Short mmCIF file of C-alpha atoms and ligand atoms in Angstrom, two decimals:
data_model
loop_
_atom_site.label_atom_id
_atom_site.label_comp_id
_atom_site.label_asym_id
_atom_site.label_seq_id
_atom_site.Cartn_x
_atom_site.Cartn_y
_atom_site.Cartn_z
CA ALA A 616 -10.53 46.02 -15.88
CA PHE A 617 -11.00 44.24 -12.56
CA GLU A 618 -13.40 46.03 -10.31
CA PRO A 619 -15.96 45.06 -7.70
CA ARG A 620 -19.54 45.73 -8.57
CA PRO A 621 -21.08 48.44 -6.43
CA ASP A 622 -24.48 46.72 -6.12
CA VAL A 623 -23.07 43.47 -4.63
CA PRO A 624 -21.65 43.20 -1.08
CA ALA A 625 -17.85 43.43 -1.16
CA ASP A 626 -17.43 40.84 1.58
CA PRO A 627 -17.46 37.34 0.06
CA VAL A 628 -19.60 35.83 2.83
CA ASP A 629 -22.16 38.62 2.53
CA ALA A 630 -22.15 38.21 -1.23
CA LEU A 631 -22.56 34.43 -0.81
CA HIS A 632 -25.62 35.04 1.28
CA ALA A 633 -27.03 37.69 -1.02
CA VAL A 634 -26.57 35.68 -4.24
CA PHE A 635 -27.02 32.03 -3.17
CA GLY A 636 -28.74 32.32 0.20
CA PHE A 637 -26.00 30.18 1.81
CA ASN A 638 -24.64 31.14 5.22
CA ALA A 639 -21.12 29.79 4.93
CA PHE A 640 -18.56 28.52 2.48
CA ARG A 641 -17.85 24.83 2.40
CA GLY A 642 -14.40 23.27 2.53
CA VAL A 643 -11.92 25.14 0.39
CA GLN A 644 -14.48 27.32 -1.41
CA ASP A 645 -13.47 30.41 0.56
CA GLN A 646 -9.77 29.88 -0.27
CA VAL A 647 -10.54 29.54 -3.96
CA VAL A 648 -12.83 32.58 -4.05
CA ALA A 649 -10.30 34.65 -2.10
CA ARG A 650 -7.53 33.80 -4.56
CA VAL A 651 -9.71 34.63 -7.53
CA LEU A 652 -10.75 37.96 -6.01
CA ASP A 653 -7.04 38.54 -5.48
CA ARG A 654 -6.59 38.04 -9.27
CA ARG A 655 -4.36 35.04 -8.82
CA SER A 656 -4.72 32.07 -11.15
CA THR A 657 -5.78 28.88 -9.43
CA LEU A 658 -6.36 25.18 -9.97
CA ALA A 659 -9.04 23.88 -7.61
CA VAL A 660 -9.29 20.10 -7.26
CA MET A 661 -12.55 19.37 -5.47
CA PRO A 662 -14.56 16.16 -5.36
CA THR A 663 -17.96 16.01 -7.01
CA GLY A 664 -20.57 17.66 -4.87
CA ALA A 665 -18.03 19.90 -3.11
CA GLY A 666 -19.46 22.97 -4.83
CA LYS A 667 -17.05 23.85 -7.61
CA SER A 668 -19.42 26.01 -9.66
CA LEU A 669 -19.93 28.46 -6.85
CA THR A 670 -16.21 29.27 -6.80
CA TYR A 671 -16.41 30.98 -10.17
CA GLN A 672 -20.08 31.98 -10.12
CA LEU A 673 -19.70 34.09 -6.99
CA PRO A 674 -16.68 36.09 -8.24
CA ALA A 675 -18.48 36.39 -11.58
CA VAL A 676 -21.28 38.25 -9.83
CA MET A 677 -19.02 40.24 -7.52
CA LEU A 678 -16.84 41.62 -10.30
CA GLU A 679 -17.56 43.96 -13.17
CA GLY A 680 -17.46 42.26 -16.55
CA THR A 681 -18.08 38.71 -17.63
CA CYS A 682 -16.62 35.43 -16.49
CA VAL A 683 -15.98 33.23 -19.53
CA VAL A 684 -16.57 29.60 -18.60
CA VAL A 685 -15.15 26.82 -20.76
CA SER A 686 -17.07 23.60 -20.43
CA PRO A 687 -16.72 20.41 -22.48
CA LEU A 688 -20.36 19.39 -22.89
CA ILE A 689 -23.43 21.28 -24.03
CA ALA A 690 -25.61 19.30 -21.62
CA LEU A 691 -23.38 20.32 -18.71
CA MET A 692 -23.51 23.94 -19.80
CA HIS A 693 -27.27 23.95 -19.92
CA ASP A 694 -27.51 22.46 -16.42
CA GLN A 695 -25.18 25.14 -15.12
CA LEU A 696 -27.10 27.81 -16.98
CA ARG A 697 -30.38 26.79 -15.40
CA SER A 698 -29.02 26.72 -11.87
CA ALA A 699 -27.17 30.03 -12.31
CA ARG A 700 -30.27 31.74 -13.64
CA ALA A 701 -32.33 30.28 -10.79
CA ASN A 702 -30.04 32.27 -8.47
CA GLY A 703 -30.61 35.43 -10.47
CA ILE A 704 -27.20 35.32 -12.12
CA ARG A 705 -27.06 36.83 -15.62
CA ALA A 706 -25.81 33.87 -17.62
CA ALA A 707 -25.84 32.70 -21.24
CA THR A 708 -24.35 29.99 -23.40
CA LEU A 709 -22.74 30.41 -26.78
CA THR A 710 -23.10 27.05 -28.51
CA SER A 711 -24.08 25.66 -31.87
CA VAL A 712 -27.59 24.85 -30.63
CA ASP A 713 -28.45 28.27 -29.21
CA THR A 714 -31.01 30.34 -31.05
CA ASP A 715 -30.45 33.55 -29.09
CA ARG A 716 -26.92 34.20 -30.36
CA GLU A 717 -27.39 37.80 -31.38
CA ALA A 718 -29.04 38.74 -28.10
CA THR A 719 -26.27 36.98 -26.14
CA LEU A 720 -23.53 38.74 -28.10
CA ALA A 721 -25.18 42.13 -27.61
CA LYS A 722 -25.44 41.55 -23.84
CA PHE A 723 -21.87 40.34 -23.68
CA ARG A 724 -20.52 43.43 -25.44
CA ALA A 725 -22.64 45.66 -23.23
CA GLY A 726 -21.21 44.06 -20.09
CA ALA A 727 -24.63 42.77 -19.05
CA LEU A 728 -23.57 39.13 -18.53
CA ASP A 729 -22.01 37.65 -15.40
CA LEU A 730 -21.30 34.31 -17.04
CA LEU A 731 -20.75 33.23 -20.62
CA TYR A 732 -20.44 29.47 -21.18
CA VAL A 733 -18.53 28.37 -24.27
CA ALA A 734 -17.12 25.16 -25.70
CA PRO A 735 -13.31 24.83 -25.95
CA GLU A 736 -13.25 24.67 -29.76
CA ARG A 737 -14.48 28.25 -29.82
CA ALA A 738 -11.16 29.29 -28.36
CA SER A 739 -9.44 28.61 -31.66
CA GLN A 740 -11.75 30.81 -33.68
CA PRO A 741 -10.13 34.18 -34.48
CA HIS A 742 -13.41 36.02 -34.27
CA PHE A 743 -13.92 34.75 -30.72
CA ARG A 744 -10.67 36.32 -29.62
CA GLU A 745 -11.79 39.52 -31.30
CA LEU A 746 -15.11 39.31 -29.51
CA LEU A 747 -13.38 38.93 -26.16
CA SER A 748 -11.13 41.88 -26.84
CA ARG A 749 -14.16 44.10 -27.32
CA ALA A 750 -15.82 42.98 -24.06
CA ARG A 751 -14.74 43.12 -20.45
CA ILE A 752 -13.55 39.78 -19.03
CA SER A 753 -13.37 39.32 -15.27
CA LEU A 754 -12.22 35.70 -15.14
CA PHE A 755 -11.54 32.62 -17.24
CA ALA A 756 -13.07 29.55 -15.60
CA ILE A 757 -12.02 26.22 -17.09
CA ASP A 758 -14.38 23.47 -16.01
CA GLU A 759 -13.36 19.79 -16.19
CA ALA A 760 -9.80 21.05 -16.53
CA HIS A 761 -8.34 17.51 -16.60
CA CYS A 762 -9.46 17.47 -20.25
CA VAL A 763 -6.33 19.54 -21.02
CA SER A 764 -4.02 16.72 -19.98
CA GLU A 765 -3.06 13.62 -21.84
CA TRP A 766 -2.54 12.11 -18.41
CA GLY A 767 -6.19 12.77 -17.64
CA HIS A 768 -8.77 10.16 -18.49
CA ASP A 769 -10.67 12.38 -20.87
CA PHE A 770 -8.17 14.28 -23.02
CA ARG A 771 -9.72 16.90 -25.30
CA PRO A 772 -7.21 18.38 -27.74
CA ASP A 773 -9.31 21.56 -28.01
CA TYR A 774 -8.44 22.37 -24.41
CA ARG A 775 -4.86 22.97 -25.57
CA LEU A 776 -6.08 25.96 -27.56
CA LEU A 777 -7.14 27.77 -24.39
CA ARG A 778 -3.64 28.70 -23.33
CA PRO A 779 -2.83 30.90 -26.34
CA LEU A 780 -6.24 32.53 -26.07
CA MET A 781 -5.85 33.25 -22.36
CA ASP A 782 -2.26 34.44 -22.86
CA ALA A 783 -3.68 37.15 -25.10
CA PHE A 784 -5.57 38.39 -22.02
CA ALA A 785 -2.76 38.04 -19.54
CA GLU A 786 -4.29 40.35 -16.94
CA VAL A 787 -7.38 38.14 -16.59
CA PRO A 788 -7.01 35.50 -13.84
CA ARG A 789 -7.67 31.82 -14.59
CA LEU A 790 -9.57 29.37 -12.46
CA ALA A 791 -9.27 25.72 -13.51
CA LEU A 792 -11.62 23.23 -11.86
CA THR A 793 -11.66 19.47 -11.74
CA ALA A 794 -12.84 16.63 -9.53
CA THR A 795 -10.46 14.11 -10.93
CA ALA A 796 -6.77 14.68 -11.02
CA ASP A 797 -3.95 12.56 -9.73
CA ARG A 798 -0.57 14.17 -9.09
CA HIS A 799 0.67 13.78 -12.66
CA THR A 800 -2.47 15.23 -14.16
CA ARG A 801 -2.46 18.16 -11.76
CA ALA A 802 1.09 19.14 -12.58
CA ASP A 803 0.23 18.87 -16.26
CA ILE A 804 -2.91 21.04 -15.91
CA LEU A 805 -0.89 23.75 -14.15
CA GLU A 806 1.63 23.76 -16.93
CA GLN A 807 -0.79 23.50 -19.84
CA LEU A 808 -2.97 26.32 -18.54
CA GLY A 809 -0.17 28.55 -17.28
CA ILE A 810 -1.12 28.49 -13.61
CA PRO A 811 1.67 28.86 -11.02
CA ALA A 812 2.40 25.82 -8.85
CA ASP A 813 1.39 27.70 -5.70
CA GLY A 814 -2.06 28.13 -7.25
CA LEU A 815 -3.07 24.55 -6.49
CA ILE A 816 -5.87 24.13 -3.96
CA VAL A 817 -6.99 20.60 -3.17
CA ALA A 818 -10.10 19.84 -1.15
CA GLY A 819 -10.31 16.90 1.19
CA PHE A 820 -11.36 13.77 -0.69
CA ASP A 821 -12.16 11.59 2.29
CA ARG A 822 -15.67 10.20 2.63
CA PRO A 823 -15.40 8.74 6.13
CA ASN A 824 -18.93 7.33 6.21
CA ILE A 825 -18.26 5.06 3.21
CA ARG A 826 -16.88 1.63 4.10
CA TYR A 827 -14.78 0.28 1.23
CA ALA A 828 -14.48 -3.42 0.49
CA ILE A 829 -12.72 -4.96 -2.50
CA THR A 830 -12.96 -8.68 -3.03
CA PRO A 831 -12.35 -11.29 -5.73
CA ARG A 832 -15.41 -12.21 -7.76
CA ASP A 833 -16.08 -15.92 -7.38
CA ASN A 834 -19.86 -16.12 -7.63
CA PRO A 835 -21.10 -12.65 -8.55
CA LEU A 836 -24.80 -13.37 -8.31
CA ARG A 837 -24.50 -14.86 -4.85
CA GLN A 838 -22.15 -12.07 -3.78
CA LEU A 839 -24.48 -9.33 -5.03
CA LYS A 840 -27.51 -10.94 -3.40
CA GLN A 841 -25.63 -10.99 -0.15
CA ILE A 842 -24.73 -7.31 -0.46
CA MET A 843 -28.42 -6.55 -1.08
CA ALA A 844 -29.49 -8.65 1.89
CA GLU A 845 -27.07 -6.81 4.17
CA ASN A 846 -28.11 -3.39 2.85
CA PRO A 847 -31.86 -2.86 2.72
CA GLY A 848 -31.58 0.82 1.69
CA PRO A 849 -31.33 2.17 -1.87
CA GLY A 850 -28.34 0.90 -3.83
CA ILE A 851 -26.59 1.00 -7.18
CA VAL A 852 -24.94 -1.98 -8.88
CA TYR A 853 -22.55 -0.96 -11.65
CA ALA A 854 -21.99 -3.47 -14.45
CA PRO A 855 -19.71 -2.94 -17.46
CA THR A 856 -22.05 -3.70 -20.38
CA ARG A 857 -25.68 -3.17 -21.30
CA ALA A 858 -26.22 -6.91 -21.64
CA GLN A 859 -24.85 -7.55 -18.16
CA VAL A 860 -27.01 -4.77 -16.76
CA GLU A 861 -30.13 -6.34 -18.26
CA ARG A 862 -29.24 -9.81 -17.07
CA LEU A 863 -28.27 -8.81 -13.54
CA ALA A 864 -31.36 -6.63 -13.13
CA GLU A 865 -33.54 -9.59 -14.01
CA GLN A 866 -31.68 -12.06 -11.80
CA LEU A 867 -31.46 -9.76 -8.80
CA GLY A 868 -35.07 -8.63 -9.23
CA ALA A 869 -36.29 -12.21 -8.91
CA GLN A 870 -35.80 -11.86 -5.15
CA GLY A 871 -38.83 -9.64 -4.65
CA ARG A 872 -36.98 -6.36 -4.09
CA ARG A 873 -37.53 -3.72 -6.74
CA VAL A 874 -34.61 -3.74 -9.19
CA LEU A 875 -34.53 -1.72 -12.43
CA PRO A 876 -31.96 -1.41 -15.20
CA TYR A 877 -30.38 1.79 -16.50
CA HIS A 878 -28.13 2.15 -19.53
CA ALA A 879 -27.79 4.36 -22.58
CA GLY A 880 -29.49 1.76 -24.80
CA LEU A 881 -32.85 2.17 -23.09
CA ALA A 882 -35.43 4.57 -24.51
CA ALA A 883 -35.18 8.04 -22.99
CA ASP A 884 -38.61 7.79 -21.33
CA VAL A 885 -37.74 4.42 -19.75
CA ARG A 886 -34.49 5.84 -18.45
CA ALA A 887 -36.26 8.86 -17.02
CA ALA A 888 -38.96 6.71 -15.39
CA ASN A 889 -36.43 4.31 -13.86
CA GLN A 890 -34.34 7.17 -12.55
CA ALA A 891 -37.38 8.89 -11.05
CA ALA A 892 -38.45 5.63 -9.39
CA PHE A 893 -34.98 5.26 -7.88
CA VAL A 894 -34.81 8.80 -6.58
CA ALA A 895 -38.23 8.41 -4.92
CA SER A 896 -37.59 4.95 -3.48
CA GLU A 897 -36.30 3.91 -0.08
CA ASP A 898 -35.21 0.41 -0.99
CA MET A 899 -34.79 0.14 -4.74
CA VAL A 900 -31.68 -1.16 -6.46
CA MET A 901 -30.58 0.28 -9.79
CA VAL A 902 -28.40 -1.93 -11.94
CA ALA A 903 -26.62 0.43 -14.29
CA THR A 904 -23.71 1.24 -16.52
CA VAL A 905 -21.60 4.24 -15.56
CA ALA A 906 -24.03 6.31 -17.65
CA PHE A 907 -26.10 6.40 -14.45
CA GLY A 908 -25.45 8.75 -11.61
CA MET A 909 -24.20 12.01 -13.10
CA GLY A 910 -26.19 14.85 -11.67
CA ILE A 911 -28.54 12.63 -9.71
CA ASP A 912 -29.57 14.09 -6.40
CA LYS A 913 -30.20 11.17 -4.04
CA PRO A 914 -28.43 11.61 -0.71
CA ASP A 915 -29.54 8.33 0.92
CA VAL A 916 -27.90 5.78 -1.41
CA ARG A 917 -26.73 3.13 1.10
CA PHE A 918 -24.55 0.97 -1.12
CA VAL A 919 -22.70 1.05 -4.41
CA ALA A 920 -21.49 -2.29 -5.76
CA HIS A 921 -19.21 -2.77 -8.75
CA ALA A 922 -19.71 -6.09 -10.52
CA ALA A 923 -16.41 -5.58 -12.35
CA LEU A 924 -13.30 -3.44 -12.26
CA PRO A 925 -14.01 0.26 -12.87
CA LYS A 926 -12.00 2.17 -15.49
CA SER A 927 -9.76 4.06 -13.09
CA ILE A 928 -9.37 5.12 -9.48
CA GLU A 929 -11.02 8.40 -10.46
CA GLY A 930 -14.03 6.53 -11.84
CA TYR A 931 -14.16 4.29 -8.77
CA TYR A 932 -14.06 7.28 -6.45
CA GLN A 933 -16.72 9.12 -8.39
CA GLU A 934 -19.05 6.12 -8.62
CA THR A 935 -18.66 5.03 -5.01
CA GLY A 936 -19.03 8.68 -4.03
CA ARG A 937 -22.71 8.45 -4.91
CA ALA A 938 -23.20 6.47 -1.71
CA GLY A 939 -23.94 8.23 1.56
CA ARG A 940 -24.12 11.86 0.53
CA ASP A 941 -26.29 12.33 3.65
CA GLY A 942 -23.30 11.37 5.80
CA ASP A 943 -24.89 8.17 7.15
CA PRO A 944 -22.96 4.87 7.09
CA SER A 945 -22.80 3.37 3.59
CA VAL A 946 -20.82 0.70 1.82
CA ALA A 947 -18.93 0.40 -1.44
CA VAL A 948 -18.12 -3.11 -2.59
CA LEU A 949 -15.99 -3.91 -5.62
CA LEU A 950 -15.98 -7.43 -7.07
CA TRP A 951 -13.05 -7.99 -9.40
CA GLY A 952 -11.56 -10.82 -11.42
CA ALA A 953 -8.11 -11.34 -12.88
CA ASP A 954 -9.84 -11.41 -16.27
CA ASP A 955 -10.86 -7.77 -15.75
CA PHE A 956 -7.19 -6.86 -15.70
CA VAL A 957 -6.40 -9.06 -18.68
CA ARG A 958 -9.12 -7.34 -20.73
CA ALA A 959 -7.99 -3.91 -19.58
CA ARG A 960 -4.38 -4.70 -20.57
CA GLN A 961 -5.61 -5.90 -23.95
CA ARG A 962 -7.48 -2.64 -24.46
CA LEU A 963 -4.23 -0.79 -23.76
CA GLY A 964 -2.75 -2.41 -26.83
CA GLU A 965 -5.48 -0.96 -29.03
CA LEU A 966 -4.81 2.62 -27.95
CA ASP A 967 -2.88 5.38 -29.64
CA GLU A 968 0.78 5.44 -28.71
CA SER A 969 0.26 8.82 -27.05
CA ARG A 970 -2.33 7.50 -24.62
CA ILE A 971 -0.81 4.18 -23.63
CA VAL A 972 1.55 5.52 -20.96
CA GLY A 973 -1.18 7.41 -19.13
CA GLU A 974 -3.70 4.59 -19.38
CA ARG A 975 -1.17 2.06 -18.17
CA ALA A 976 -0.35 4.23 -15.17
CA ARG A 977 -4.07 4.47 -14.45
CA LEU A 978 -4.44 0.71 -14.58
CA ASP A 979 -1.40 0.17 -12.37
CA ALA A 980 -2.87 2.54 -9.80
CA LEU A 981 -6.09 0.57 -9.85
CA ALA A 982 -4.14 -2.68 -9.41
CA GLY A 983 -2.41 -1.11 -6.43
CA LEU A 984 -5.78 -0.35 -4.84
CA VAL A 985 -7.17 -3.80 -5.52
CA GLU A 986 -4.10 -5.72 -4.38
CA THR A 987 -3.05 -3.76 -1.35
CA ALA A 988 -2.97 -5.55 1.97
CA GLY A 989 -3.16 -2.14 3.62
CA CYS A 990 -5.87 0.45 4.06
CA ARG A 991 -8.01 1.08 0.95
CA ARG A 992 -8.84 4.61 2.02
CA ALA A 993 -5.16 5.40 2.47
CA VAL A 994 -4.44 4.24 -1.10
CA LEU A 995 -7.33 6.28 -2.46
CA LEU A 996 -6.44 9.44 -0.60
CA ARG A 997 -2.74 9.15 -1.42
CA HIS A 998 -3.75 8.84 -5.05
CA PHE A 999 -5.48 12.19 -4.75
CA GLY A 1000 -2.36 13.72 -3.21
CA GLU A 1001 -3.37 13.60 0.43
CA ASP A 1002 -1.30 12.30 3.29
CA PRO A 1003 -3.75 10.07 5.18
CA PRO A 1004 -3.16 7.97 8.31
CA ALA A 1005 -1.96 4.44 7.54
CA SER A 1006 -5.21 2.92 8.67
CA CYS A 1007 -8.83 4.14 8.66
CA GLY A 1008 -10.68 1.49 10.64
CA ASN A 1009 -13.52 1.53 8.11
CA CYS A 1010 -12.44 -0.61 5.15
CA ASP A 1011 -12.18 -4.36 4.66
CA ASN A 1012 -8.42 -4.51 5.13
CA CYS A 1013 -8.47 -2.40 8.29
CA LEU A 1014 -11.39 -4.36 9.75
CA SER A 1015 -9.92 -7.78 9.01
CA PRO A 1016 -6.33 -7.57 7.86
CA PRO A 1017 -5.59 -10.13 5.11
CA SER A 1018 -2.80 -12.56 5.76
CA SER A 1019 0.30 -11.42 4.03
CA THR A 1020 3.78 -12.78 4.15
CA ASP A 1021 7.27 -11.34 3.91
CA ALA A 1022 8.33 -12.14 0.36
CA THR A 1023 11.52 -10.09 0.26
CA GLU A 1024 13.76 -13.08 -0.37
CA LEU A 1025 11.50 -14.37 -3.15
CA ALA A 1026 11.29 -10.86 -4.61
CA ARG A 1027 15.09 -10.73 -4.81
CA LYS A 1028 15.06 -14.02 -6.71
CA LEU A 1029 12.43 -12.76 -9.13
CA LEU A 1030 14.19 -9.43 -9.65
CA SER A 1031 17.55 -11.08 -10.27
CA ALA A 1032 15.92 -13.39 -12.79
CA VAL A 1033 14.54 -10.31 -14.54
CA TYR A 1034 17.97 -8.72 -14.49
CA ARG A 1035 19.95 -11.77 -15.56
CA THR A 1036 17.68 -12.56 -18.49
CA GLY A 1037 18.10 -9.04 -19.85
CA GLN A 1038 14.94 -7.29 -18.60
CA SER A 1039 12.74 -8.18 -21.55
CA TYR A 1040 10.96 -11.45 -20.75
CA GLY A 1041 7.40 -11.81 -19.57
CA PHE A 1042 6.25 -13.43 -16.35
CA GLY A 1043 5.64 -16.88 -17.89
CA HIS A 1044 9.23 -17.28 -19.03
CA LEU A 1045 10.64 -15.96 -15.77
CA GLU A 1046 8.50 -18.38 -13.81
CA LYS A 1047 9.86 -21.30 -15.84
CA VAL A 1048 13.44 -20.19 -15.26
CA LEU A 1049 12.91 -19.70 -11.54
CA THR A 1050 11.14 -23.00 -11.02
CA GLY A 1051 13.57 -24.91 -13.21
CA VAL A 1052 11.39 -25.76 -16.22
CA SER A 1053 13.68 -26.21 -19.21
CA ASP A 1054 11.47 -25.79 -22.24
CA GLU A 1055 12.82 -25.09 -25.72
CA ARG A 1056 12.96 -21.33 -25.29
CA VAL A 1057 14.71 -21.60 -21.94
CA LEU A 1058 17.32 -23.93 -23.42
CA GLN A 1059 17.73 -21.87 -26.59
CA ARG A 1060 18.54 -18.75 -24.61
CA GLY A 1061 20.79 -20.66 -22.25
CA HIS A 1062 18.67 -19.60 -19.31
CA ASP A 1063 19.05 -23.04 -17.74
CA GLN A 1064 22.70 -22.07 -17.17
CA LEU A 1065 21.85 -19.06 -15.03
CA SER A 1066 22.37 -19.07 -11.26
CA VAL A 1067 18.66 -18.26 -10.80
CA PHE A 1068 17.54 -21.35 -12.71
CA GLY A 1069 15.40 -23.50 -10.43
CA ILE A 1070 16.08 -21.50 -7.25
CA VAL A 1071 12.42 -21.15 -6.29
CA THR A 1072 11.03 -24.01 -4.24
CA ALA A 1073 7.74 -25.75 -5.01
CA GLU A 1074 6.32 -24.26 -1.83
CA ASP A 1075 7.09 -20.68 -2.91
CA ALA A 1076 6.23 -21.10 -6.60
CA PRO A 1077 2.50 -20.39 -6.18
CA LEU A 1078 3.36 -16.98 -4.69
CA LEU A 1079 5.29 -15.81 -7.72
CA ARG A 1080 2.37 -14.47 -9.71
CA ALA A 1081 0.92 -12.46 -6.83
CA LEU A 1082 4.41 -11.20 -6.09
CA SER A 1083 4.96 -10.12 -9.68
CA ARG A 1084 1.67 -8.19 -9.61
CA ALA A 1085 2.54 -6.62 -6.27
CA LEU A 1086 5.97 -5.56 -7.58
CA GLN A 1087 4.31 -4.08 -10.66
CA ALA A 1088 1.75 -2.34 -8.50
CA ARG A 1089 4.51 -0.62 -6.52
CA GLY A 1090 6.59 0.11 -9.60
CA SER A 1091 9.54 -2.14 -8.75
CA LEU A 1092 8.82 -4.01 -11.96
CA ILE A 1093 7.70 -2.24 -15.10
CA ALA A 1094 6.03 -4.10 -17.94
CA ASN A 1095 6.65 -3.00 -21.52
CA GLU A 1096 3.92 -3.15 -24.17
CA HIS A 1097 4.64 -6.83 -24.80
CA GLY A 1098 4.48 -7.78 -21.13
CA GLY A 1099 8.29 -7.93 -20.83
CA LEU A 1100 9.40 -6.99 -17.33
CA ALA A 1101 12.19 -4.59 -16.41
CA LEU A 1102 13.49 -3.28 -13.10
CA GLY A 1103 12.07 0.02 -11.91
CA GLY A 1104 11.40 2.07 -8.79
CA ASP A 1105 12.98 0.56 -5.70
CA ALA A 1106 14.01 -2.72 -7.39
CA ARG A 1107 17.69 -2.08 -6.70
CA ALA A 1108 16.98 -1.31 -3.05
CA ILE A 1109 15.12 -4.62 -2.75
CA LEU A 1110 18.00 -6.47 -4.42
CA LYS A 1111 20.48 -4.87 -2.02
CA GLY A 1112 18.34 -5.82 0.96
CA GLU A 1113 17.45 -2.20 1.73
CA ALA A 1114 13.69 -2.53 1.12
CA SER A 1115 11.26 -5.28 2.01
CA VAL A 1116 8.26 -6.67 0.15
CA ASP A 1117 5.06 -8.10 1.60
CA VAL A 1118 2.62 -10.02 -0.52
CA ILE A 1119 -0.95 -11.03 0.21
CA LEU A 1120 -1.27 -14.79 0.20
CA PRO A 1121 -3.55 -15.91 -2.62
CA ALA A 1122 -6.47 -17.93 -1.16
CA LYS A 1123 -5.20 -21.26 -2.54
CA VAL A 1124 -1.70 -20.77 -1.23
CA GLU A 1125 -3.07 -19.81 2.15
CA ARG A 1126 -5.00 -23.05 2.40
CA GLY A 1127 -2.00 -25.01 1.16
CA ARG A 1128 0.24 -23.46 3.80
CA GLY A 1129 -2.26 -24.24 6.49
CA ARG A 1130 -2.16 -20.70 7.93
P1 LIG B 273 -19.63 20.14 -8.02
O1 LIG B 273 -19.67 20.89 -9.31
O2 LIG B 273 -18.35 20.36 -7.26
O3 LIG B 273 -19.95 18.69 -8.16
P2 LIG B 273 -21.89 21.71 -7.39
O4 LIG B 273 -21.30 23.01 -7.76
O5 LIG B 273 -22.86 21.08 -8.32
O6 LIG B 273 -20.74 20.69 -7.05
O7 LIG B 273 -22.54 21.84 -5.94
C1 LIG B 273 -23.13 20.75 -5.30
C2 LIG B 273 -24.28 21.21 -4.44
O8 LIG B 273 -23.82 21.87 -3.27
C3 LIG B 273 -25.19 22.20 -5.15
O9 LIG B 273 -26.52 21.84 -4.88
C4 LIG B 273 -24.84 23.53 -4.52
O10 LIG B 273 -25.91 24.43 -4.54
C5 LIG B 273 -24.48 23.12 -3.11
N1 LIG B 273 -23.55 24.06 -2.47
C6 LIG B 273 -22.40 24.53 -2.98
N2 LIG B 273 -21.78 25.37 -2.13
C7 LIG B 273 -22.56 25.43 -1.03
C8 LIG B 273 -22.45 26.13 0.23
N3 LIG B 273 -21.41 26.92 0.51
N4 LIG B 273 -23.45 25.95 1.13
C9 LIG B 273 -24.48 25.14 0.84
N5 LIG B 273 -24.65 24.46 -0.31
C10 LIG B 273 -23.70 24.59 -1.24
ZN1 LIG B 274 -8.83 1.39 6.01
#
């Protein structure tokens, strides 16, 4: 069932040239294609723009039969369809909006399609399985494969139906593709889709020409104006809500530079016009919600600024990744406030039980990125499973290291307070105990009798909150759904004096200490 097509060059590079006109594979494309041609199931994790589609489209053309592509969105499918057809690939979609169903089915059965795009819910339909069994399938390609995982940020229950379908065609190899998968999600995708662990191929995620900077938001308008002044080239400012997009676009546009808004609430023709103006411009700024940027081809974006915390590290990476596609120096600046985290934690409480754990882990990872005193790029790349050097020389923390202080002793005090109060109290209560505030609750529980009561000095007290966040970011403290803190990770090692803890001095403390 798995045969090369006689009319296409058997060598992948020759076929690449013949079908796409490209001279060479990029990054890990050749590894992925080689595995697929070897009939081995694979999970390819490649950043946006790395050329994922080619890794199934090329084998689809090289092999007899049809590659069935599962894709979560009709709009995505139609984009793919257009570009595949533009390369002379015989492709079709099978969706609820297609009018050429009968023709598509006839071609599919006759083996005259290289690619058939379908939505995941089709997998559960018995007549689809029957249809597949009467055709010749060369490959299952699962696009946006993170949708199969509850750990992923975009879980689609229908993706779980793919496994039983594919198991019915066990001889057909599987190629799962995603741009966004942390370690947890990857392991889950492998398991959910029945791909062996040695089938994981991860492309390099580093974007060395992007300089990352993450800074507290004190005066966003002034901060954004400064970013614009320092970066005269095209830029994107991401804001969380439509109202904020409108307001910021107006305020930033008052400077004379062309600034336009973009969000899903604008009329389609306005959106299209603003997008076209941005793509054509050499100095325009687009203020937008995350609805902006998907599929936009503008290589010379010089800066991406976030006016608030993004949803996840994946989102941050994807959004900042729109800067500097041409390889020239570019910047990514994130302005964040503690209130961003408070709101995000509140949203956690509104979620389904099944999603809370994954979303909390995502938020903790983001906190780790924001609060690190170390290299931002290292945190990002480690998140994507790479093993980067400790310092990159091209992020805010590498360029001007923040002052941090050894807080190991204080951490031991905080952790013992957590332990001695029974690992269920929130930060506020622990702070009172440690600083010796005997309010009603402290007295009622007898916490004023503990050895940790009042052991933190007035000088150290202002560090406690940052320390608690840092310990949560590294997993030494774990918050339950009510904010109660328990020991986790390396907490015991810290308590035993086997691990140390550094904490970035909050600005106020730094001034107070006169450092
Ligand atoms: P992804 O899905 O990973 O975001 P795409 O498949 O859309 O990326 O590819 C991004 C762009 O790179 C496309 O314009 C594609 O034609 C181009 N591309 C992919 N592979 C190659 C290659 N080997 N050589 C040159 N261009 C390539
Ligand atoms: Zn760095």
